[in-house]
mmCIF file with all atom_site columns, C-alpha atoms in Angstrom:
data_model
loop_
_atom_site.group_PDB
_atom_site.id
_atom_site.type_symbol
_atom_site.label_atom_id
_atom_site.label_alt_id
_atom_site.label_comp_id
_atom_site.label_asym_id
_atom_site.label_entity_id
_atom_site.label_seq_id
_atom_site.pdbx_PDB_ins_code
_atom_site.Cartn_x
_atom_site.Cartn_y
_atom_site.Cartn_z
_atom_site.occupancy
_atom_site.B_iso_or_equiv
_atom_site.pdbx_formal_charge
_atom_site.auth_seq_id
_atom_site.auth_comp_id
_atom_site.auth_asym_id
_atom_site.auth_atom_id
_atom_site.pdbx_PDB_model_num
ATOM 1   C CA . MET A 1 1   ? -11.951 -2.522 30.940  1.00 40.00 ? 16  MET A CA 1
ATOM 2   C CA . ALA A 1 2   ? -13.696 -3.331 27.698  1.00 42.00 ? 17  ALA A CA 1
ATOM 3   C CA . ARG A 1 3   ? -11.708 -2.638 24.566  1.00 50.00 ? 18  ARG A CA 1
ATOM 4   C CA . VAL A 1 4   ? -13.176 -0.113 22.182  1.00 54.00 ? 19  VAL A CA 1
ATOM 5   C CA . ARG A 1 5   ? -13.613 -1.593 18.728  1.00 65.00 ? 20  ARG A CA 1
ATOM 6   C CA . LEU A 1 6   ? -12.591 0.812  15.996  1.00 69.00 ? 21  LEU A CA 1
ATOM 7   C CA . SER A 1 7   ? -14.192 0.910  12.593  1.00 83.00 ? 22  SER A CA 1
ATOM 8   C CA . VAL A 1 8   ? -12.032 0.194  9.558   1.00 81.00 ? 23  VAL A CA 1
ATOM 9   C CA . ALA A 1 9   ? -12.015 3.915  8.713   1.00 84.00 ? 24  ALA A CA 1
ATOM 10  C CA . GLU A 1 10  ? -11.018 4.877  12.278  1.00 87.00 ? 25  GLU A CA 1
ATOM 11  C CA . ARG A 1 11  ? -8.232  2.275  12.390  1.00 89.00 ? 26  ARG A CA 1
ATOM 12  C CA . ARG A 1 12  ? -6.916  3.448  9.016   1.00 91.00 ? 27  ARG A CA 1
ATOM 13  C CA . GLU A 1 13  ? -6.986  7.062  10.217  1.00 91.00 ? 28  GLU A CA 1
ATOM 14  C CA . ASP A 1 14  ? -4.971  6.104  13.323  1.00 93.00 ? 29  ASP A CA 1
ATOM 15  C CA . LEU A 1 15  ? -2.417  4.244  11.200  1.00 95.00 ? 30  LEU A CA 1
ATOM 16  C CA . LEU A 1 16  ? -2.022  7.183  8.836   1.00 94.00 ? 31  LEU A CA 1
ATOM 17  C CA . ARG A 1 17  ? -1.476  9.627  11.707  1.00 93.00 ? 32  ARG A CA 1
ATOM 18  C CA . ALA A 1 18  ? 1.111   7.307  13.235  1.00 95.00 ? 33  ALA A CA 1
ATOM 19  C CA . ALA A 1 19  ? 2.834   6.903  9.878   1.00 94.00 ? 34  ALA A CA 1
ATOM 20  C CA . VAL A 1 20  ? 3.043   10.676 9.365   1.00 91.00 ? 35  VAL A CA 1
ATOM 21  C CA . GLU A 1 21  ? 4.500   11.046 12.861  1.00 91.00 ? 36  GLU A CA 1
ATOM 22  C CA . GLN A 1 22  ? 7.147   8.385  12.196  1.00 92.00 ? 37  GLN A CA 1
ATOM 23  C CA . ILE A 1 23  ? 8.049   9.718  8.743   1.00 90.00 ? 38  ILE A CA 1
ATOM 24  C CA . GLU A 1 24  ? 8.567   13.177 10.254  1.00 86.00 ? 39  GLU A CA 1
ATOM 25  C CA . ALA A 1 25  ? 10.754  11.704 12.994  1.00 86.00 ? 40  ALA A CA 1
ATOM 26  C CA . ARG A 1 26  ? 12.740  9.130  10.999  1.00 89.00 ? 41  ARG A CA 1
ATOM 27  C CA . GLY A 1 27  ? 12.423  10.029 7.311   1.00 87.00 ? 42  GLY A CA 1
ATOM 28  C CA . VAL A 1 28  ? 10.925  7.985  4.507   1.00 87.00 ? 43  VAL A CA 1
ATOM 29  C CA . ALA A 1 29  ? 13.961  5.778  3.955   1.00 86.00 ? 44  ALA A CA 1
ATOM 30  C CA . ALA A 1 30  ? 14.415  4.801  7.587   1.00 89.00 ? 45  ALA A CA 1
ATOM 31  C CA . VAL A 1 31  ? 10.812  4.352  8.715   1.00 92.00 ? 46  VAL A CA 1
ATOM 32  C CA . ARG A 1 32  ? 9.621   0.740  9.064   1.00 95.00 ? 47  ARG A CA 1
ATOM 33  C CA . ILE A 1 33  ? 6.253   -0.926 9.284   1.00 95.00 ? 48  ILE A CA 1
ATOM 34  C CA . SER A 1 34  ? 7.201   -2.006 12.805  1.00 95.00 ? 49  SER A CA 1
ATOM 35  C CA . ASP A 1 35  ? 7.769   1.631  13.826  1.00 95.00 ? 50  ASP A CA 1
ATOM 36  C CA . VAL A 1 36  ? 4.209   2.533  12.865  1.00 95.00 ? 51  VAL A CA 1
ATOM 37  C CA . ALA A 1 37  ? 2.798   -0.569 14.510  1.00 95.00 ? 52  ALA A CA 1
ATOM 38  C CA . ALA A 1 38  ? 4.667   0.126  17.727  1.00 95.00 ? 53  ALA A CA 1
ATOM 39  C CA . VAL A 1 39  ? 3.167   3.606  18.089  1.00 93.00 ? 54  VAL A CA 1
ATOM 40  C CA . LEU A 1 40  ? -0.331  2.111  18.314  1.00 93.00 ? 55  LEU A CA 1
ATOM 41  C CA . GLY A 1 41  ? 0.625   -1.158 20.003  1.00 93.00 ? 56  GLY A CA 1
ATOM 42  C CA . VAL A 1 42  ? -0.625  -3.263 17.097  1.00 94.00 ? 57  VAL A CA 1
ATOM 43  C CA . SER A 1 43  ? 0.954   -5.996 14.982  1.00 94.00 ? 58  SER A CA 1
ATOM 44  C CA . ASN A 1 44  ? 2.880   -5.480 11.781  1.00 95.00 ? 59  ASN A CA 1
ATOM 45  C CA . ALA A 1 45  ? 0.304   -7.739 10.149  1.00 95.00 ? 60  ALA A CA 1
ATOM 46  C CA . LEU A 1 46  ? -2.482  -5.272 10.946  1.00 94.00 ? 61  LEU A CA 1
ATOM 47  C CA . VAL A 1 47  ? -0.615  -2.441 9.253   1.00 95.00 ? 62  VAL A CA 1
ATOM 48  C CA . LEU A 1 48  ? 0.037   -4.633 6.212   1.00 95.00 ? 63  LEU A CA 1
ATOM 49  C CA . TYR A 1 49  ? -3.606  -5.704 6.139   1.00 94.00 ? 64  TYR A CA 1
ATOM 50  C CA . HIS A 1 50  ? -4.611  -2.073 5.542   1.00 94.00 ? 65  HIS A CA 1
ATOM 51  C CA . PHE A 1 51  ? -1.755  -1.006 3.242   1.00 94.00 ? 66  PHE A CA 1
ATOM 52  C CA . SER A 1 52  ? -0.017  -4.205 2.003   1.00 92.00 ? 67  SER A CA 1
ATOM 53  C CA . THR A 1 53  ? 3.431   -2.575 1.544   1.00 92.00 ? 68  THR A CA 1
ATOM 54  C CA . LYS A 1 54  ? 5.531   0.133  3.146   1.00 92.00 ? 69  LYS A CA 1
ATOM 55  C CA . GLU A 1 55  ? 5.460   2.088  -0.128  1.00 89.00 ? 70  GLU A CA 1
ATOM 56  C CA . LYS A 1 56  ? 1.651   2.180  -0.151  1.00 91.00 ? 71  LYS A CA 1
ATOM 57  C CA . LEU A 1 57  ? 1.598   3.183  3.506   1.00 93.00 ? 72  LEU A CA 1
ATOM 58  C CA . VAL A 1 58  ? 4.033   6.061  2.901   1.00 91.00 ? 73  VAL A CA 1
ATOM 59  C CA . ALA A 1 59  ? 2.077   7.294  -0.132  1.00 89.00 ? 74  ALA A CA 1
ATOM 60  C CA . ALA A 1 60  ? -1.210  7.148  1.794   1.00 92.00 ? 75  ALA A CA 1
ATOM 61  C CA . ALA A 1 61  ? 0.309   8.900  4.818   1.00 91.00 ? 76  ALA A CA 1
ATOM 62  C CA . PHE A 1 62  ? 1.685   11.691 2.687   1.00 88.00 ? 77  PHE A CA 1
ATOM 63  C CA . ALA A 1 63  ? -1.653  12.106 0.905   1.00 88.00 ? 78  ALA A CA 1
ATOM 64  C CA . HIS A 1 64  ? -3.425  12.205 4.271   1.00 89.00 ? 79  HIS A CA 1
ATOM 65  C CA . ALA A 1 65  ? -1.194  15.007 5.585   1.00 87.00 ? 80  ALA A CA 1
ATOM 66  C CA . ALA A 1 66  ? -1.117  16.956 2.322   1.00 84.00 ? 81  ALA A CA 1
ATOM 67  C CA . ARG A 1 67  ? -4.897  16.869 1.949   1.00 85.00 ? 82  ARG A CA 1
ATOM 68  C CA . GLY A 1 68  ? -5.154  18.528 5.353   1.00 85.00 ? 83  GLY A CA 1
ATOM 69  C CA . ASP A 1 69  ? -2.950  21.335 4.118   1.00 83.00 ? 84  ASP A CA 1
ATOM 70  C CA . LEU A 1 70  ? -4.932  21.591 0.906   1.00 86.00 ? 85  LEU A CA 1
ATOM 71  C CA . ASP A 1 71  ? -8.178  21.858 2.874   1.00 89.00 ? 86  ASP A CA 1
ATOM 72  C CA . GLN A 1 72  ? -6.680  24.736 4.871   1.00 88.00 ? 87  GLN A CA 1
ATOM 73  C CA . LEU A 1 73  ? -5.581  26.501 1.690   1.00 89.00 ? 88  LEU A CA 1
ATOM 74  C CA . ARG A 1 74  ? -9.018  26.135 0.115   1.00 91.00 ? 89  ARG A CA 1
ATOM 75  C CA . ALA A 1 75  ? -10.688 27.445 3.259   1.00 91.00 ? 90  ALA A CA 1
ATOM 76  C CA . LEU A 1 76  ? -8.368  30.454 3.206   1.00 90.00 ? 91  LEU A CA 1
ATOM 77  C CA . LEU A 1 77  ? -8.928  31.127 -0.485  1.00 93.00 ? 92  LEU A CA 1
ATOM 78  C CA . GLY A 1 78  ? -12.675 30.658 -0.086  1.00 92.00 ? 93  GLY A CA 1
ATOM 79  C CA . ARG A 1 79  ? -13.119 33.444 2.464   1.00 92.00 ? 94  ARG A CA 1
ATOM 80  C CA . ARG A 1 80  ? -15.421 36.374 1.778   1.00 90.00 ? 95  ARG A CA 1
ATOM 81  C CA . ASP A 1 81  ? -12.702 38.860 1.029   1.00 92.00 ? 96  ASP A CA 1
ATOM 82  C CA . SER A 1 82  ? -11.074 40.416 -1.993  1.00 95.00 ? 97  SER A CA 1
ATOM 83  C CA . ALA A 1 83  ? -9.103  38.049 -4.215  1.00 96.00 ? 98  ALA A CA 1
ATOM 84  C CA . LEU A 1 84  ? -6.009  40.188 -3.557  1.00 95.00 ? 99  LEU A CA 1
ATOM 85  C CA . ALA A 1 85  ? -6.284  39.855 0.228   1.00 94.00 ? 100 ALA A CA 1
ATOM 86  C CA . ARG A 1 86  ? -6.896  36.098 -0.022  1.00 95.00 ? 101 ARG A CA 1
ATOM 87  C CA . LEU A 1 87  ? -3.907  35.552 -2.302  1.00 95.00 ? 102 LEU A CA 1
ATOM 88  C CA . HIS A 1 88  ? -1.666  37.689 -0.105  1.00 93.00 ? 103 HIS A CA 1
ATOM 89  C CA . ASP A 1 89  ? -2.608  35.781 3.035   1.00 91.00 ? 104 ASP A CA 1
ATOM 90  C CA . ALA A 1 90  ? -2.268  32.418 1.234   1.00 91.00 ? 105 ALA A CA 1
ATOM 91  C CA . VAL A 1 91  ? 1.241   33.234 0.055   1.00 89.00 ? 106 VAL A CA 1
ATOM 92  C CA . ARG A 1 92  ? 2.248   34.251 3.588   1.00 87.00 ? 107 ARG A CA 1
ATOM 93  C CA . TRP A 1 93  ? 0.637   31.138 5.104   1.00 87.00 ? 108 TRP A CA 1
ATOM 94  C CA . TYR A 1 94  ? 2.659   29.033 2.650   1.00 83.00 ? 109 TYR A CA 1
ATOM 95  C CA . ALA A 1 95  ? 5.971   30.102 4.174   1.00 78.00 ? 110 ALA A CA 1
ATOM 96  C CA . PRO A 1 96  ? 7.600   27.725 6.714   1.00 74.00 ? 111 PRO A CA 1
ATOM 97  C CA . ALA A 1 97  ? 7.421   28.621 10.407  1.00 70.00 ? 112 ALA A CA 1
ATOM 98  C CA . GLY A 1 98  ? 8.426   26.973 13.657  1.00 56.00 ? 113 GLY A CA 1
ATOM 99  C CA . GLU A 1 99  ? 9.654   23.408 13.183  1.00 56.00 ? 114 GLU A CA 1
ATOM 100 C CA . ALA A 1 100 ? 8.171   23.390 9.643   1.00 60.00 ? 115 ALA A CA 1
ATOM 101 C CA . LYS A 1 101 ? 7.101   19.774 10.026  1.00 66.00 ? 116 LYS A CA 1
ATOM 102 C CA . GLY A 1 102 ? 4.803   19.999 7.045   1.00 76.00 ? 117 GLY A CA 1
ATOM 103 C CA . TRP A 1 103 ? 7.618   21.257 4.840   1.00 83.00 ? 118 TRP A CA 1
ATOM 104 C CA . ARG A 1 104 ? 9.932   18.519 6.076   1.00 82.00 ? 119 ARG A CA 1
ATOM 105 C CA . LEU A 1 105 ? 7.311   15.979 5.064   1.00 83.00 ? 120 LEU A CA 1
ATOM 106 C CA . TRP A 1 106 ? 7.011   17.493 1.554   1.00 84.00 ? 121 TRP A CA 1
ATOM 107 C CA . ILE A 1 107 ? 10.787  17.541 1.114   1.00 86.00 ? 122 ILE A CA 1
ATOM 108 C CA . GLU A 1 108 ? 11.014  13.901 2.239   1.00 84.00 ? 123 GLU A CA 1
ATOM 109 C CA . SER A 1 109 ? 8.296   12.967 -0.225  1.00 84.00 ? 124 SER A CA 1
ATOM 110 C CA . TRP A 1 110 ? 9.910   14.803 -3.164  1.00 86.00 ? 125 TRP A CA 1
ATOM 111 C CA . ALA A 1 111 ? 13.170  12.964 -2.587  1.00 86.00 ? 126 ALA A CA 1
ATOM 112 C CA . ALA A 1 112 ? 11.517  9.546  -2.181  1.00 86.00 ? 127 ALA A CA 1
ATOM 113 C CA . ALA A 1 113 ? 9.208   10.128 -5.182  1.00 86.00 ? 128 ALA A CA 1
ATOM 114 C CA . LEU A 1 114 ? 12.218  9.988  -7.512  1.00 88.00 ? 129 LEU A CA 1
ATOM 115 C CA . ARG A 1 115 ? 12.285  6.216  -6.947  1.00 87.00 ? 130 ARG A CA 1
ATOM 116 C CA . ASP A 1 116 ? 8.734   5.510  -5.816  1.00 86.00 ? 131 ASP A CA 1
ATOM 117 C CA . PRO A 1 117 ? 6.084   5.655  -8.579  1.00 87.00 ? 132 PRO A CA 1
ATOM 118 C CA . ALA A 1 118 ? 3.150   5.461  -6.138  1.00 84.00 ? 133 ALA A CA 1
ATOM 119 C CA . LEU A 1 119 ? 4.397   8.406  -4.104  1.00 86.00 ? 134 LEU A CA 1
ATOM 120 C CA . ARG A 1 120 ? 5.293   10.342 -7.245  1.00 89.00 ? 135 ARG A CA 1
ATOM 121 C CA . GLU A 1 121 ? 1.742   9.963  -8.531  1.00 88.00 ? 136 GLU A CA 1
ATOM 122 C CA . VAL A 1 122 ? 0.192   11.104 -5.234  1.00 86.00 ? 137 VAL A CA 1
ATOM 123 C CA . ALA A 1 123 ? 2.558   14.035 -4.756  1.00 86.00 ? 138 ALA A CA 1
ATOM 124 C CA . GLY A 1 124 ? 2.142   15.175 -8.368  1.00 89.00 ? 139 GLY A CA 1
ATOM 125 C CA . ALA A 1 125 ? -1.654  15.110 -8.189  1.00 88.00 ? 140 ALA A CA 1
ATOM 126 C CA . LEU A 1 126 ? -1.736  17.086 -4.955  1.00 86.00 ? 141 LEU A CA 1
ATOM 127 C CA . ASP A 1 127 ? 0.784   19.599 -6.305  1.00 89.00 ? 142 ASP A CA 1
ATOM 128 C CA . GLN A 1 128 ? -1.470  20.194 -9.300  1.00 93.00 ? 143 GLN A CA 1
ATOM 129 C CA . GLN A 1 129 ? -4.416  20.847 -6.974  1.00 91.00 ? 144 GLN A CA 1
ATOM 130 C CA . TRP A 1 130 ? -2.390  23.467 -5.057  1.00 90.00 ? 145 TRP A CA 1
ATOM 131 C CA . LYS A 1 131 ? -1.594  25.320 -8.305  1.00 94.00 ? 146 LYS A CA 1
ATOM 132 C CA . ALA A 1 132 ? -5.181  25.028 -9.552  1.00 95.00 ? 147 ALA A CA 1
ATOM 133 C CA . ALA A 1 133 ? -6.551  26.514 -6.310  1.00 94.00 ? 148 ALA A CA 1
ATOM 134 C CA . LEU A 1 134 ? -4.253  29.541 -6.611  1.00 95.00 ? 149 LEU A CA 1
ATOM 135 C CA . ALA A 1 135 ? -4.911  29.963 -10.341 1.00 97.00 ? 150 ALA A CA 1
ATOM 136 C CA . GLU A 1 136 ? -8.678  29.960 -9.744  1.00 97.00 ? 151 GLU A CA 1
ATOM 137 C CA . VAL A 1 137 ? -8.497  32.910 -7.345  1.00 96.00 ? 152 VAL A CA 1
ATOM 138 C CA . ILE A 1 138 ? -6.037  34.780 -9.568  1.00 97.00 ? 153 ILE A CA 1
ATOM 139 C CA . ALA A 1 139 ? -8.467  34.380 -12.469 1.00 98.00 ? 154 ALA A CA 1
ATOM 140 C CA . GLU A 1 140 ? -11.345 35.506 -10.237 1.00 97.00 ? 155 GLU A CA 1
ATOM 141 C CA . GLY A 1 141 ? -9.560  38.677 -9.161  1.00 96.00 ? 156 GLY A CA 1
ATOM 142 C CA . SER A 1 142 ? -8.482  39.465 -12.706 1.00 97.00 ? 157 SER A CA 1
ATOM 143 C CA . ALA A 1 143 ? -12.033 39.029 -13.999 1.00 97.00 ? 158 ALA A CA 1
ATOM 144 C CA . ALA A 1 144 ? -13.315 41.340 -11.227 1.00 96.00 ? 159 ALA A CA 1
ATOM 145 C CA . GLY A 1 145 ? -10.834 44.046 -12.221 1.00 96.00 ? 160 GLY A CA 1
ATOM 146 C CA . GLU A 1 146 ? -8.857  43.952 -8.951  1.00 95.00 ? 161 GLU A CA 1
ATOM 147 C CA . PHE A 1 147 ? -5.674  43.416 -10.950 1.00 95.00 ? 162 PHE A CA 1
ATOM 148 C CA . HIS A 1 148 ? -4.590  42.158 -14.362 1.00 95.00 ? 163 HIS A CA 1
ATOM 149 C CA . CYS A 1 149 ? -3.122  38.720 -15.012 1.00 96.00 ? 164 CYS A CA 1
ATOM 150 C CA . ALA A 1 150 ? -3.289  37.370 -18.576 1.00 95.00 ? 165 ALA A CA 1
ATOM 151 C CA . ASP A 1 151 ? -2.309  33.798 -17.609 1.00 97.00 ? 166 ASP A CA 1
ATOM 152 C CA . PRO A 1 152 ? -3.391  32.775 -14.087 1.00 97.00 ? 167 PRO A CA 1
ATOM 153 C CA . VAL A 1 153 ? -2.142  29.203 -14.493 1.00 97.00 ? 168 VAL A CA 1
ATOM 154 C CA . SER A 1 154 ? 1.395   30.262 -15.415 1.00 98.00 ? 169 SER A CA 1
ATOM 155 C CA . ALA A 1 155 ? 1.358   32.816 -12.587 1.00 97.00 ? 170 ALA A CA 1
ATOM 156 C CA . ALA A 1 156 ? 0.382   30.114 -10.087 1.00 96.00 ? 171 ALA A CA 1
ATOM 157 C CA . TRP A 1 157 ? 3.177   27.871 -11.350 1.00 96.00 ? 172 TRP A CA 1
ATOM 158 C CA . ARG A 1 158 ? 5.799   30.605 -11.045 1.00 96.00 ? 173 ARG A CA 1
ATOM 159 C CA . LEU A 1 159 ? 4.665   31.629 -7.560  1.00 94.00 ? 174 LEU A CA 1
ATOM 160 C CA . THR A 1 160 ? 4.635   28.078 -6.196  1.00 93.00 ? 175 THR A CA 1
ATOM 161 C CA . ALA A 1 161 ? 7.999   27.276 -7.818  1.00 93.00 ? 176 ALA A CA 1
ATOM 162 C CA . MET A 1 162 ? 9.595   30.296 -6.149  1.00 93.00 ? 177 MET A CA 1
ATOM 163 C CA . LEU A 1 163 ? 7.972   29.616 -2.775  1.00 91.00 ? 178 LEU A CA 1
ATOM 164 C CA . ASP A 1 164 ? 8.851   25.932 -2.867  1.00 91.00 ? 179 ASP A CA 1
ATOM 165 C CA . GLY A 1 165 ? 12.479  26.742 -3.624  1.00 91.00 ? 180 GLY A CA 1
ATOM 166 C CA . LEU A 1 166 ? 12.751  29.274 -0.823  1.00 90.00 ? 181 LEU A CA 1
ATOM 167 C CA . ALA A 1 167 ? 11.009  26.945 1.604   1.00 88.00 ? 182 ALA A CA 1
ATOM 168 C CA . VAL A 1 168 ? 13.420  24.114 0.801   1.00 89.00 ? 183 VAL A CA 1
ATOM 169 C CA . GLN A 1 169 ? 16.346  26.446 1.501   1.00 88.00 ? 184 GLN A CA 1
ATOM 170 C CA . MET A 1 170 ? 14.888  27.677 4.780   1.00 87.00 ? 185 MET A CA 1
ATOM 171 C CA . THR A 1 171 ? 13.927  24.194 5.965   1.00 85.00 ? 186 THR A CA 1
ATOM 172 C CA . SER A 1 172 ? 17.095  22.396 4.867   1.00 85.00 ? 187 SER A CA 1
ATOM 173 C CA . TYR A 1 173 ? 19.536  25.105 5.969   1.00 87.00 ? 188 TYR A CA 1
ATOM 174 C CA . GLU A 1 174 ? 18.148  26.519 9.183   1.00 81.00 ? 189 GLU A CA 1
ATOM 175 C CA . GLY A 1 175 ? 18.936  30.172 9.627   1.00 81.00 ? 190 GLY A CA 1
ATOM 176 C CA . SER A 1 176 ? 19.936  30.653 5.978   1.00 84.00 ? 191 SER A CA 1
ATOM 177 C CA . LEU A 1 177 ? 17.144  33.130 5.285   1.00 85.00 ? 192 LEU A CA 1
ATOM 178 C CA . PRO A 1 178 ? 15.050  35.187 7.717   1.00 88.00 ? 193 PRO A CA 1
ATOM 179 C CA . ARG A 1 179 ? 11.343  34.462 7.369   1.00 87.00 ? 194 ARG A CA 1
ATOM 180 C CA . ALA A 1 180 ? 10.689  38.206 7.106   1.00 89.00 ? 195 ALA A CA 1
ATOM 181 C CA . THR A 1 181 ? 12.892  38.344 4.023   1.00 91.00 ? 196 THR A CA 1
ATOM 182 C CA . MET A 1 182 ? 11.060  35.443 2.428   1.00 89.00 ? 197 MET A CA 1
ATOM 183 C CA . LEU A 1 183 ? 7.734   37.135 3.058   1.00 90.00 ? 198 LEU A CA 1
ATOM 184 C CA . GLU A 1 184 ? 9.035   40.371 1.512   1.00 91.00 ? 199 GLU A CA 1
ATOM 185 C CA . TRP A 1 185 ? 10.194  38.518 -1.589  1.00 92.00 ? 200 TRP A CA 1
ATOM 186 C CA . ALA A 1 186 ? 6.882   36.658 -1.760  1.00 91.00 ? 201 ALA A CA 1
ATOM 187 C CA . ASP A 1 187 ? 4.964   39.934 -1.674  1.00 92.00 ? 202 ASP A CA 1
ATOM 188 C CA . GLU A 1 188 ? 7.146   41.326 -4.457  1.00 93.00 ? 203 GLU A CA 1
ATOM 189 C CA . ALA A 1 189 ? 6.654   38.193 -6.606  1.00 94.00 ? 204 ALA A CA 1
ATOM 190 C CA . LEU A 1 190 ? 2.886   38.220 -6.088  1.00 95.00 ? 205 LEU A CA 1
ATOM 191 C CA . ALA A 1 191 ? 2.719   41.906 -6.953  1.00 95.00 ? 206 ALA A CA 1
ATOM 192 C CA . ARG A 1 192 ? 4.665   41.323 -10.178 1.00 94.00 ? 207 ARG A CA 1
ATOM 193 C CA . GLU A 1 193 ? 2.387   38.472 -11.234 1.00 95.00 ? 208 GLU A CA 1
ATOM 194 C CA . LEU A 1 194 ? -0.693  40.618 -10.674 1.00 95.00 ? 209 LEU A CA 1
ATOM 195 C CA . GLY A 1 195 ? 0.701   43.727 -12.335 1.00 94.00 ? 210 GLY A CA 1
ATOM 196 C CA . LEU A 1 196 ? 0.696   45.697 -9.095  1.00 93.00 ? 211 LEU A CA 1
ATOM 197 C CA . ASP A 1 197 ? 3.117   47.693 -7.032  1.00 86.00 ? 212 ASP A CA 1
ATOM 198 C CA . SER A 1 198 ? 4.127   45.909 -3.806  1.00 75.00 ? 213 SER A CA 1
ATOM 199 C CA . ALA A 1 199 ? 2.599   48.850 -1.932  1.00 75.00 ? 214 ALA A CA 1
ATOM 200 C CA . ALA A 1 200 ? -0.774  47.313 -2.823  1.00 74.00 ? 215 ALA A CA 1
ATOM 201 C CA . PHE A 1 201 ? -0.330  45.049 0.206   1.00 76.00 ? 216 PHE A CA 1
ATOM 202 C CA . GLY A 1 202 ? 0.030   47.912 2.647   1.00 64.00 ? 217 GLY A CA 1
ATOM 203 C CA . THR A 1 203 ? -3.566  47.480 3.835   1.00 45.00 ? 218 THR A CA 1
ATOM 204 C CA . THR A 1 204 ? -3.313  43.737 4.376   1.00 43.00 ? 219 THR A CA 1
ATOM 205 C CA . SER A 1 205 ? 0.243   43.060 5.524   1.00 40.00 ? 220 SER A CA 1
ATOM 206 C CA . GLY A 1 206 ? -0.178  44.868 8.815   1.00 38.00 ? 221 GLY A CA 1
ATOM 207 C CA . ARG A 1 207 ? -3.093  42.850 10.073  1.00 39.00 ? 222 ARG A CA 1
ATOM 208 C CA . PRO A 1 208 ? -2.791  39.467 11.777  1.00 34.00 ? 223 PRO A CA 1
ATOM 209 C CA . GLY A 1 209 ? -2.698  36.690 9.192   1.00 39.00 ? 224 GLY A CA 1
ATOM 210 C CA . PRO A 1 210 ? -4.678  33.447 9.199   1.00 38.00 ? 225 PRO A CA 1
ATOM 211 C CA . GLY A 1 211 ? -1.826  31.499 10.730  1.00 40.00 ? 226 GLY A CA 1
ATOM 212 C CA . THR A 1 212 ? 1.570   30.287 9.568   1.00 40.00 ? 227 THR A CA 1
ATOM 213 C CA . ARG A 1 213 ? 2.168   27.003 7.888   1.00 40.00 ? 228 ARG A CA 1
ATOM 214 C CA . ASP A 1 214 ? 3.784   24.685 10.418  1.00 44.00 ? 229 ASP A CA 1
ATOM 215 C CA . ARG A 1 215 ? 2.285   21.504 9.068   1.00 39.00 ? 230 ARG A CA 1
ATOM 216 C CA . PRO A 1 216 ? 2.420   20.784 3.460   1.00 44.00 ? 231 PRO A CA 1
ATOM 217 C CA . GLY A 1 217 ? 1.975   22.023 2.685   1.00 45.00 ? 232 GLY A CA 1
ATOM 218 C CA . LYS A 1 218 ? 2.833   22.935 1.685   1.00 47.00 ? 233 LYS A CA 1
#
C-alpha cells in the first residue's frame, strides 16, 4: 500500500494532537518527546525537527488546544441573541463537566508556566483573549441598555477569576463541589456584575445550553 505523504501543516497538526493527548494522560512534567513520537509511529528526530525542544512542543500543544476552546467561546458569544443570554450560556459552558480534560490541561499548563517562560507567554496571551471576548459582549449589552456595567474589563476579570478558582477545586478535588452549585454561584456572580437580580436568568437557564466544557478552556 502506498504511503500517504502529509504536508508540513498536516504533520504538525498530527504532532500537536498527539502531544495534547500525551500531556492529558501523563502531565507536562512526565511527558517525553518519545511518547509523542510513539503515538504516531515516527522518530523522535521528526518531532524535534518541527518543535526543536520539548518546551516548545508543550507550549505549541497547549496553544493548539486552547485556541480550539477560544474558537468555541467566540462562536457562542457571536450568536444572534441578546448579550445577556450569550453571557449566561458562556459562563455555564465554562464550567467543568465529565472528565474535564480541557481543565486538566489548563491546570497542568498553569503549574508548568511558573518555570517555563515560553508556556507562560502563550498561556498569558490566550487568557487575555478570553477576558477580552467576555468584556466585549458585556460592553455591547451595557451599551444596548440590557443591563448596566460601568467597567466591562474589570467585570470580565472578576468573573473569570472566580470561575477559574472554582474549576480548579472541582477538577483537582473530585466531588468537592456539585456542578449545579457552581452554576448557581456563577449565575449569581454574573448577575451582580451586570447589576441584575439572578431571577433575570429565569428565561434562559431552563433551556438546553450550547454544551458543557469538557475540553480549556477553559
